Amino acid sequence: MSDAATGPDMPQRAKPRLRGWFNRLIARPSFQAWASHFPLTRGLARREGAEIFDLVSGFVQSQVLMAIVELRVLHRLMDGPRSAAGLARDAGMMPERMEILLQAASALGLIRRQRDGRFALVRKGAALLGVPGLEAMILHHRAFYRDMEDPVALLCGEVDTELADFWPYVFGARGDVDPKVTRTYSDLMADSQALVAQDTLRMVDLSDVRCLMDVGGGSGAFALAVAQAYPRLDLMVFDLPDVVPGALARFEAAGQGGRLSVHGGSFRSDSLAYGADAISLIRVLYDHSDDTVRSLLSKIFDSLPPGGRLIVSEPMSGGAVPERAGDVYFAFYTMAMRTGKTRSSAEIARLCTQAGFIQCKAPAPLRPFVTSVVTCAKPL
Ligand SMILES: C[S@@+](CC[C@H](N)C(=O)[O-])C[C@H]1O[C@@H](n2cnc3c(N)ncnc32)[C@H](O)[C@@H]1O
């Protein structure tokens, strides 16, 4: 959990002059030309070249994926292989253009070009359809990519981002948000919640908990997953007043209505409900500034009994060991939302400790692109 400068960076820091000389050598086109032919270096040079080209072309790959999802190509291949001409007819597109798209999707491993020239669904493409909410998330990326169009302007804070409008609650909106907007983001969150709940519940044991309150629990998807995994545990959901009725409806539809109480309010201006011996914050902290997080953690500390537990689960930065999901995708997504930021487990643990919590732990994440977890406890 330490953010200290250890690990792979050490030799670089220990011998900066040598490293500088080496980097200048590698950056010379003549050295690159030599390295790509010399038998001992050409494997590495080609591999690195391919990795660099992957970075260069990443946006195009994402846009190919967007077209595949928008045109429902994977769904259309579910019943068997299809020709480019047939799929082009469905999409109202010229066959040659559809052929280009399908060839690209094959290169990305989502589908396969057969010997007879038709295209078939393969495992990766089918798996994509099996991830709840992923297609909706990909389509919603249009707004994110528009915000990312000028990344330097975004970094300088000069972009009036669309994501900030899509997630209006983070500005503390209350009562003045169109219920349709509220529902759209709650649905998107609930759809993508299944994987987050799966990984969180694999990393955290709640068998000694009597009542869990999910703060920022949205429409109750995580709370219901907990209810189903722990049949004797009672649940509370605290969220904005417009949002909590969705949680009650979800529990009632699952025949679990009697196990949930909902509490509408804003954790920015209201105190939290009492009665839970554990509180979860699932994908909540990264939406908010350090000041809001400090105030929320202190409210949580107050509402828990001695020995009560806090579970934080959300995508996190790799901290001292940067990693792709947390430090590339989520770091820029939260920047585009404008109010929060992606934090490392060490930063979250530090904020929890400042609020009075002890025994902060960060189990090794199963899938960092889905979620990471920090747990801690209120002293006895
Ligand atoms: C990113 S969503 C996560 C929802 C859910 N925990 C999940 O993982 O699917 C953040 C949640 O925090 C809630 N939230 C944001 N600001 C809030 C506030 N000031 N008071 C209460 N809830 C808030 C939102 O309504 C939303 O349900």
CSV table of C-alpha atoms and ligand atoms in Angstrom, one decimal:
chain,number,residue,atom,x,y,z
A,1,MET,CA,0.0,0.0,0.0
A,2,SER,CA,3.0,2.3,0.2
A,3,ASP,CA,3.4,5.2,-2.3
A,4,ALA,CA,7.2,5.3,-1.5
A,5,ALA,CA,9.6,5.2,-4.4
A,6,THR,CA,10.5,1.5,-4.4
A,7,GLY,CA,10.4,-1.2,-7.0
A,8,PRO,CA,11.1,-0.9,-10.7
A,9,ASP,CA,11.9,2.8,-10.5
A,10,MET,CA,14.9,2.4,-8.1
A,11,PRO,CA,17.7,1.7,-10.6
A,12,GLN,CA,16.6,4.6,-12.7
A,13,ARG,CA,16.8,7.0,-9.7
A,14,ALA,CA,20.0,5.5,-8.4
A,15,LYS,CA,22.0,6.1,-11.7
A,16,PRO,CA,20.3,9.1,-13.3
A,17,ARG,CA,23.3,10.1,-15.5
A,18,LEU,CA,23.7,6.6,-16.9
A,19,ARG,CA,19.9,6.4,-17.5
A,20,GLY,CA,19.9,9.8,-19.2
A,21,TRP,CA,22.8,8.7,-21.6
A,22,PHE,CA,20.9,5.4,-22.3
A,23,ASN,CA,17.6,7.2,-23.0
A,24,ARG,CA,19.3,9.6,-25.4
A,25,LEU,CA,21.0,6.6,-27.2
A,26,ILE,CA,17.6,4.8,-27.5
A,27,ALA,CA,15.9,7.9,-28.8
A,28,ARG,CA,18.3,8.1,-31.8
A,29,PRO,CA,16.7,6.9,-35.1
A,30,SER,CA,20.1,5.4,-36.1
A,31,PHE,CA,20.2,3.3,-32.9
A,32,GLN,CA,16.6,2.2,-33.5
A,33,ALA,CA,17.4,1.1,-37.0
A,34,TRP,CA,20.4,-0.8,-35.8
A,35,ALA,CA,18.5,-2.4,-32.8
A,36,SER,CA,15.7,-3.6,-35.1
A,37,HIS,CA,18.3,-5.7,-37.1
A,38,PHE,CA,20.9,-6.8,-34.6
A,39,PRO,CA,20.0,-10.4,-33.6
A,40,LEU,CA,20.2,-9.8,-29.8
A,41,THR,CA,18.0,-6.7,-29.8
A,42,ARG,CA,15.6,-7.1,-32.7
A,43,GLY,CA,13.0,-9.2,-30.8
A,44,LEU,CA,12.7,-6.5,-28.1
A,45,ALA,CA,12.8,-3.7,-30.6
A,46,ARG,CA,10.0,-5.1,-32.6
A,47,ARG,CA,7.9,-5.9,-29.5
A,48,GLU,CA,8.4,-2.4,-28.2
A,49,GLY,CA,7.6,-1.0,-31.7
A,50,ALA,CA,4.3,-2.9,-31.7
A,51,GLU,CA,3.4,-1.7,-28.2
A,52,ILE,CA,4.1,1.9,-29.2
A,53,PHE,CA,2.0,1.5,-32.3
A,54,ASP,CA,-0.8,0.1,-30.1
A,55,LEU,CA,-0.7,3.4,-28.1
A,56,VAL,CA,-0.6,5.4,-31.3
A,57,SER,CA,-3.7,3.6,-32.6
A,58,GLY,CA,-5.7,3.1,-29.4
A,59,PHE,CA,-8.3,5.7,-30.2
A,60,VAL,CA,-9.0,4.2,-33.6
A,61,GLN,CA,-9.4,0.8,-32.0
A,62,SER,CA,-11.9,2.2,-29.5
A,63,GLN,CA,-13.9,3.8,-32.4
A,64,VAL,CA,-14.0,0.6,-34.3
A,65,LEU,CA,-15.4,-1.0,-31.2
A,66,MET,CA,-18.0,1.8,-30.9
A,67,ALA,CA,-19.1,1.2,-34.5
A,68,ILE,CA,-19.4,-2.6,-33.9
A,69,VAL,CA,-21.5,-2.0,-30.8
A,70,GLU,CA,-23.7,0.7,-32.4
A,71,LEU,CA,-24.4,-1.5,-35.4
A,72,ARG,CA,-25.0,-4.5,-33.1
A,73,VAL,CA,-22.7,-6.6,-35.3
A,74,LEU,CA,-21.9,-9.0,-32.4
A,75,HIS,CA,-25.6,-9.6,-31.8
A,76,ARG,CA,-26.2,-10.1,-35.5
A,77,LEU,CA,-23.5,-12.8,-35.6
A,78,MET,CA,-25.0,-14.6,-32.6
A,79,ASP,CA,-27.1,-17.0,-34.8
A,80,GLY,CA,-24.2,-17.9,-37.1
A,81,PRO,CA,-21.6,-16.5,-39.6
A,82,ARG,CA,-22.7,-13.7,-41.9
A,83,SER,CA,-21.4,-12.1,-45.1
A,84,ALA,CA,-20.3,-8.4,-45.2
A,85,ALA,CA,-22.9,-7.8,-47.8
A,86,GLY,CA,-25.7,-9.1,-45.6
A,87,LEU,CA,-24.5,-7.1,-42.6
A,88,ALA,CA,-24.1,-4.0,-44.8
A,89,ARG,CA,-27.7,-4.4,-45.9
A,90,ASP,CA,-28.9,-4.5,-42.3
A,91,ALA,CA,-26.8,-1.4,-41.5
A,92,GLY,CA,-27.7,0.6,-44.6
A,93,MET,CA,-24.0,0.8,-45.5
A,94,MET,CA,-21.9,0.2,-48.6
A,95,PRO,CA,-20.7,-3.5,-48.5
A,96,GLU,CA,-17.0,-2.4,-49.1
A,97,ARG,CA,-17.2,-0.2,-45.9
A,98,MET,CA,-18.8,-3.0,-43.9
A,99,GLU,CA,-16.0,-5.3,-45.1
A,100,ILE,CA,-13.4,-2.8,-43.7
A,101,LEU,CA,-15.2,-2.6,-40.4
A,102,LEU,CA,-15.4,-6.4,-40.1
A,103,GLN,CA,-11.8,-6.9,-41.1
A,104,ALA,CA,-10.8,-4.4,-38.4
A,105,ALA,CA,-13.0,-6.2,-35.8
A,106,SER,CA,-11.4,-9.5,-36.8
A,107,ALA,CA,-7.9,-8.0,-36.3
A,108,LEU,CA,-9.0,-6.9,-32.8
A,109,GLY,CA,-10.1,-10.5,-32.1
A,110,LEU,CA,-13.8,-9.7,-31.6
A,111,ILE,CA,-14.9,-11.8,-34.6
A,112,ARG,CA,-13.1,-14.2,-37.1
A,113,ARG,CA,-12.9,-14.1,-40.9
A,114,GLN,CA,-13.8,-17.6,-42.2
A,115,ARG,CA,-12.3,-19.3,-45.2
A,116,ASP,CA,-15.6,-18.7,-47.1
A,117,GLY,CA,-15.2,-15.0,-46.5
A,118,ARG,CA,-18.1,-14.8,-44.0
A,119,PHE,CA,-17.5,-13.5,-40.5
A,120,ALA,CA,-18.2,-15.4,-37.2
A,121,LEU,CA,-18.5,-14.4,-33.6
A,122,VAL,CA,-15.6,-15.7,-31.4
A,123,ARG,CA,-15.1,-16.0,-27.7
A,124,LYS,CA,-13.9,-12.4,-27.0
A,125,GLY,CA,-16.8,-10.9,-28.9
A,126,ALA,CA,-19.3,-13.1,-27.1
A,127,ALA,CA,-17.7,-12.3,-23.7
A,128,LEU,CA,-18.2,-8.6,-24.4
A,129,LEU,CA,-21.9,-9.2,-24.8
A,130,GLY,CA,-21.9,-11.1,-21.5
A,131,VAL,CA,-20.6,-8.1,-19.4
A,132,PRO,CA,-23.7,-6.3,-18.1
A,133,GLY,CA,-23.8,-2.7,-19.1
A,134,LEU,CA,-20.6,-2.8,-21.2
A,135,GLU,CA,-22.3,-1.9,-24.5
A,136,ALA,CA,-24.2,1.0,-22.8
A,137,MET,CA,-20.9,2.2,-21.3
A,138,ILE,CA,-19.1,2.0,-24.7
A,139,LEU,CA,-21.9,4.0,-26.4
A,140,HIS,CA,-21.8,6.5,-23.5
A,141,HIS,CA,-18.1,7.0,-24.3
A,142,ARG,CA,-19.0,9.4,-27.1
A,143,ALA,CA,-19.4,12.1,-24.5
A,144,PHE,CA,-16.1,11.1,-22.8
A,145,TYR,CA,-14.2,11.2,-26.1
A,146,ARG,CA,-15.6,14.6,-26.9
A,147,ASP,CA,-14.3,15.8,-23.5
A,148,MET,CA,-10.9,14.2,-24.3
A,149,GLU,CA,-10.7,15.7,-27.8
A,150,ASP,CA,-8.2,18.3,-26.6
A,151,PRO,CA,-6.5,16.5,-23.7
A,152,VAL,CA,-4.1,19.4,-22.9
A,153,ALA,CA,-7.1,21.8,-22.6
A,154,LEU,CA,-8.8,19.2,-20.4
A,155,LEU,CA,-5.7,19.0,-18.2
A,156,CYS,CA,-5.5,22.8,-18.0
A,157,GLY,CA,-9.2,22.9,-16.9
A,158,GLU,CA,-10.4,24.7,-20.0
A,159,VAL,CA,-13.0,22.2,-21.1
A,160,ASP,CA,-16.6,22.6,-20.1
A,161,THR,CA,-17.0,18.8,-20.0
A,162,GLU,CA,-20.1,16.8,-21.0
A,163,LEU,CA,-19.5,14.2,-18.4
A,164,ALA,CA,-20.0,16.8,-15.7
A,165,ASP,CA,-23.6,17.2,-17.1
A,166,PHE,CA,-24.1,13.5,-17.3
A,167,TRP,CA,-23.3,12.9,-13.7
A,168,PRO,CA,-24.9,16.1,-12.2
A,169,TYR,CA,-25.3,14.8,-8.7
A,170,VAL,CA,-21.6,15.2,-8.0
A,171,PHE,CA,-22.1,19.0,-7.8
A,172,GLY,CA,-24.5,18.3,-4.9
A,173,ALA,CA,-27.6,18.6,-7.1
A,174,ARG,CA,-30.7,17.9,-5.2
A,175,GLY,CA,-34.3,18.0,-6.4
A,176,ASP,CA,-33.3,20.1,-9.5
A,177,VAL,CA,-32.1,17.2,-11.7
A,178,ASP,CA,-34.3,15.8,-14.4
A,179,PRO,CA,-35.5,12.4,-13.0
A,180,LYS,CA,-34.8,10.9,-16.5
A,181,VAL,CA,-31.1,11.9,-16.2
A,182,THR,CA,-31.1,10.4,-12.7
A,183,ARG,CA,-32.5,7.2,-14.0
A,184,THR,CA,-30.0,7.0,-16.9
A,185,TYR,CA,-27.0,7.2,-14.7
A,186,SER,CA,-28.5,5.0,-12.0
A,187,ASP,CA,-29.2,2.3,-14.7
A,188,LEU,CA,-25.7,2.6,-16.1
A,189,MET,CA,-24.2,2.2,-12.7
A,190,ALA,CA,-26.5,-0.6,-11.7
A,191,ASP,CA,-25.7,-2.5,-14.9
A,192,SER,CA,-22.0,-2.4,-14.4
A,193,GLN,CA,-22.4,-3.1,-10.7
A,194,ALA,CA,-22.6,-6.9,-11.0
A,195,LEU,CA,-18.9,-7.4,-11.6
A,196,VAL,CA,-18.0,-4.8,-9.0
A,197,ALA,CA,-20.1,-6.7,-6.4
A,198,GLN,CA,-18.7,-10.0,-7.5
A,199,ASP,CA,-15.1,-8.9,-6.9
A,200,THR,CA,-15.8,-6.9,-3.8
A,201,LEU,CA,-17.6,-9.8,-2.1
A,202,ARG,CA,-14.7,-12.1,-3.0
A,203,MET,CA,-12.3,-9.8,-1.3
A,204,VAL,CA,-14.4,-8.9,1.7
A,205,ASP,CA,-15.9,-11.3,4.2
A,206,LEU,CA,-19.2,-9.9,5.8
A,207,SER,CA,-20.2,-13.0,7.7
A,208,ASP,CA,-19.8,-11.2,11.1
A,209,VAL,CA,-21.8,-8.1,10.0
A,210,ARG,CA,-25.4,-7.7,11.3
A,211,CYS,CA,-26.5,-4.6,9.2
A,212,LEU,CA,-24.7,-3.0,6.3
A,213,MET,CA,-25.4,0.5,5.0
A,214,ASP,CA,-24.4,1.2,1.4
A,215,VAL,CA,-23.8,4.9,1.3
A,216,GLY,CA,-24.2,6.3,-2.3
A,217,GLY,CA,-25.8,2.9,-2.9
A,218,GLY,CA,-27.7,4.1,-6.0
A,219,SER,CA,-30.6,1.9,-7.0
A,220,GLY,CA,-29.5,-0.9,-4.6
A,221,ALA,CA,-27.7,-3.3,-6.9
A,222,PHE,CA,-24.7,-3.8,-4.5
A,223,ALA,CA,-27.0,-4.0,-1.5
A,224,LEU,CA,-29.1,-6.7,-3.2
A,225,ALA,CA,-25.9,-8.7,-4.1
A,226,VAL,CA,-24.9,-8.5,-0.4
A,227,ALA,CA,-28.5,-9.5,0.6
A,228,GLN,CA,-28.3,-12.5,-1.7
A,229,ALA,CA,-24.8,-13.6,-0.5
A,230,TYR,CA,-25.7,-13.1,3.2
A,231,PRO,CA,-29.3,-14.2,3.9
A,232,ARG,CA,-29.3,-13.0,7.6
A,233,LEU,CA,-27.8,-9.6,7.0
A,234,ASP,CA,-30.0,-6.4,7.0
A,235,LEU,CA,-29.4,-3.7,4.5
A,236,MET,CA,-29.7,0.1,4.5
A,237,VAL,CA,-29.2,2.3,1.4
A,238,PHE,CA,-28.3,6.0,1.8
A,239,ASP,CA,-28.5,8.1,-1.4
A,240,LEU,CA,-30.1,11.2,-2.8
A,241,PRO,CA,-33.9,11.4,-2.2
A,242,ASP,CA,-34.6,11.0,-6.0
A,243,VAL,CA,-32.4,7.9,-6.1
A,244,VAL,CA,-33.4,5.7,-3.1
A,245,PRO,CA,-36.9,4.7,-4.3
A,246,GLY,CA,-35.1,2.7,-7.0
A,247,ALA,CA,-33.4,0.6,-4.4
A,248,LEU,CA,-36.6,-0.2,-2.6
A,249,ALA,CA,-38.2,-1.2,-5.9
A,250,ARG,CA,-35.2,-3.4,-6.7
A,251,PHE,CA,-35.5,-5.2,-3.3
A,252,GLU,CA,-39.3,-5.6,-3.7
A,253,ALA,CA,-39.0,-7.0,-7.2
A,254,ALA,CA,-36.5,-9.6,-5.8
A,255,GLY,CA,-38.9,-10.5,-2.9
A,256,GLN,CA,-36.4,-9.0,-0.3
A,257,GLY,CA,-38.3,-5.7,0.5
A,258,GLY,CA,-38.5,-6.5,4.2
A,259,ARG,CA,-34.7,-6.6,4.5
A,260,LEU,CA,-34.0,-3.0,3.3
A,261,SER,CA,-34.5,0.4,4.7
A,262,VAL,CA,-33.8,3.4,2.5
A,263,HIS,CA,-32.5,6.8,3.7
A,264,GLY,CA,-32.8,9.8,1.3
A,265,GLY,CA,-30.4,12.7,1.9
A,266,SER,CA,-27.2,14.2,0.8
A,267,PHE,CA,-24.0,13.2,2.6
A,268,ARG,CA,-22.7,16.7,1.9
A,269,SER,CA,-25.3,18.5,3.9
A,270,ASP,CA,-27.1,15.8,6.0
A,271,SER,CA,-25.9,13.4,8.7
A,272,LEU,CA,-26.0,9.7,7.9
A,273,ALA,CA,-28.5,7.3,9.4
A,274,TYR,CA,-27.4,5.2,12.5
A,275,GLY,CA,-27.8,1.5,13.1
A,276,ALA,CA,-25.4,-0.2,10.7
A,277,ASP,CA,-22.3,-2.0,12.0
A,278,ALA,CA,-20.6,-1.8,8.6
A,279,ILE,CA,-20.7,0.8,5.9
A,280,SER,CA,-19.8,0.4,2.2
A,281,LEU,CA,-18.8,3.1,-0.3
A,282,ILE,CA,-18.9,1.5,-3.7
A,283,ARG,CA,-17.6,3.7,-6.5
A,284,VAL,CA,-18.4,6.8,-4.5
A,285,LEU,CA,-15.1,8.5,-3.3
A,286,TYR,CA,-13.6,8.9,-6.8
A,287,ASP,CA,-16.4,11.2,-7.7
A,288,HIS,CA,-15.5,13.7,-5.0
A,289,SER,CA,-12.9,16.2,-3.8
A,290,ASP,CA,-10.6,15.5,-0.8
A,291,ASP,CA,-12.7,17.9,1.2
A,292,THR,CA,-16.0,16.1,0.5
A,293,VAL,CA,-14.3,12.8,1.1
A,294,ARG,CA,-12.9,13.9,4.5
A,295,SER,CA,-16.3,15.2,5.6
A,296,LEU,CA,-18.0,12.0,4.4
A,297,LEU,CA,-15.5,9.7,6.1
A,298,SER,CA,-15.9,11.6,9.4
A,299,LYS,CA,-19.7,11.3,9.2
A,300,ILE,CA,-19.3,7.6,8.5
A,301,PHE,CA,-16.9,7.3,11.5
A,302,ASP,CA,-19.6,9.0,13.7
A,303,SER,CA,-22.4,6.8,12.6
A,304,LEU,CA,-20.6,3.5,13.1
A,305,PRO,CA,-20.4,1.8,16.5
A,306,PRO,CA,-17.0,1.0,18.0
A,307,GLY,CA,-15.5,-1.9,16.0
A,308,GLY,CA,-17.7,-1.0,13.0
A,309,ARG,CA,-16.2,-1.6,9.6
A,310,LEU,CA,-15.8,0.5,6.5
A,311,ILE,CA,-15.4,-1.0,3.0
A,312,VAL,CA,-14.3,1.2,0.1
A,313,SER,CA,-14.5,-0.4,-3.3
A,314,GLU,CA,-13.8,1.4,-6.6
A,315,PRO,CA,-11.2,1.5,-9.4
A,316,MET,CA,-8.0,2.9,-7.9
A,317,SER,CA,-4.7,4.3,-9.0
A,318,GLY,CA,-1.7,2.0,-8.8
A,319,GLY,CA,0.1,4.7,-6.8
A,320,ALA,CA,3.8,3.8,-6.8
A,321,VAL,CA,3.2,1.2,-9.5
A,322,PRO,CA,1.0,3.0,-12.0
A,323,GLU,CA,-1.4,0.7,-13.9
A,324,ARG,CA,-3.5,1.1,-17.0
A,325,ALA,CA,-7.1,1.0,-15.8
A,326,GLY,CA,-6.8,3.3,-12.8
A,327,ASP,CA,-4.1,5.6,-14.0
A,328,VAL,CA,-5.1,6.0,-17.6
A,329,TYR,CA,-8.9,5.4,-18.1
A,330,PHE,CA,-10.3,6.2,-14.7
A,331,ALA,CA,-7.9,9.0,-13.9
A,332,PHE,CA,-9.1,10.9,-17.0
A,333,TYR,CA,-12.7,9.9,-16.7
A,334,THR,CA,-12.9,11.3,-13.2
A,335,MET,CA,-11.0,14.4,-14.4
A,336,ALA,CA,-13.7,14.9,-17.0
A,337,MET,CA,-16.3,14.7,-14.3
A,338,ARG,CA,-14.5,17.6,-12.8
A,339,THR,CA,-15.1,17.0,-9.1
A,340,GLY,CA,-13.3,13.9,-8.2
A,341,LYS,CA,-10.1,11.9,-8.8
A,342,THR,CA,-8.8,8.4,-8.9
A,343,ARG,CA,-6.9,7.7,-5.7
A,344,SER,CA,-4.5,4.9,-4.8
A,345,SER,CA,-5.3,2.5,-2.0
A,346,ALA,CA,-2.6,4.2,0.1
A,347,GLU,CA,-4.2,7.6,-0.4
A,348,ILE,CA,-7.6,6.2,0.6
A,349,ALA,CA,-6.1,4.5,3.6
A,350,ARG,CA,-4.5,7.8,4.6
A,351,LEU,CA,-7.8,9.6,4.4
A,352,CYS,CA,-9.5,6.9,6.4
A,353,THR,CA,-6.7,7.0,9.1
A,354,GLN,CA,-7.1,10.8,9.3
A,355,ALA,CA,-10.8,10.3,10.0
A,356,GLY,CA,-9.9,8.0,12.9
A,357,PHE,CA,-10.1,4.5,11.4
A,358,ILE,CA,-7.5,1.9,12.1
A,359,GLN,CA,-6.5,-1.5,10.6
A,360,CYS,CA,-6.6,-0.3,7.0
A,361,LYS,CA,-6.0,-3.1,4.6
A,362,ALA,CA,-5.9,-3.4,0.8
A,363,PRO,CA,-6.4,-6.9,-0.5
A,364,ALA,CA,-4.8,-7.6,-3.8
A,365,PRO,CA,-7.4,-6.7,-6.4
A,366,LEU,CA,-8.7,-9.6,-8.6
A,367,ARG,CA,-9.3,-7.3,-11.6
A,368,PRO,CA,-8.1,-3.7,-11.1
A,369,PHE,CA,-10.1,-2.6,-14.1
A,370,VAL,CA,-13.2,-3.7,-12.3
A,371,THR,CA,-12.5,-2.6,-8.7
A,372,SER,CA,-10.0,-2.5,-5.8
A,373,VAL,CA,-10.8,-2.5,-2.1
A,374,VAL,CA,-9.7,-0.8,1.1
A,375,THR,CA,-11.2,-1.9,4.4
A,376,CYS,CA,-10.7,-0.4,7.9
A,377,ALA,CA,-12.4,-0.3,11.3
A,378,LYS,CA,-13.4,2.1,14.0
A,379,PRO,CA,-11.4,1.5,17.2
A,380,LEU,CA,-13.2,-0.5,19.9
B,1,LIG,C1,-21.0,6.4,-9.2
B,1,LIG,S1,-22.5,6.2,-8.4
B,1,LIG,C2,-22.3,4.6,-7.6
B,1,LIG,C3,-23.5,4.0,-7.3
B,1,LIG,C4,-23.4,2.6,-6.7
B,1,LIG,N1,-22.7,2.6,-5.4
B,1,LIG,C5,-22.6,1.7,-7.7
B,1,LIG,O1,-21.5,1.4,-7.5
B,1,LIG,O2,-23.3,1.3,-8.6
B,1,LIG,C6,-22.4,7.3,-7.1
B,1,LIG,C7,-23.6,7.3,-6.2
B,1,LIG,O3,-23.4,8.3,-5.2
B,1,LIG,C8,-24.6,9.0,-5.0
B,1,LIG,N2,-24.3,10.3,-4.5
B,1,LIG,C9,-23.6,11.3,-5.1
B,1,LIG,N3,-23.6,12.4,-4.3
B,1,LIG,C10,-24.3,12.1,-3.2
B,1,LIG,C11,-24.6,12.9,-2.1
B,1,LIG,N4,-24.2,14.1,-1.9
B,1,LIG,N5,-25.4,12.3,-1.1
B,1,LIG,C12,-25.8,11.0,-1.3
B,1,LIG,N6,-25.5,10.2,-2.4
B,1,LIG,C13,-24.8,10.8,-3.3
B,1,LIG,C14,-25.2,9.1,-6.4
B,1,LIG,O4,-26.6,9.4,-6.4
B,1,LIG,C15,-24.9,7.7,-6.9
B,1,LIG,O5,-25.9,6.8,-6.7
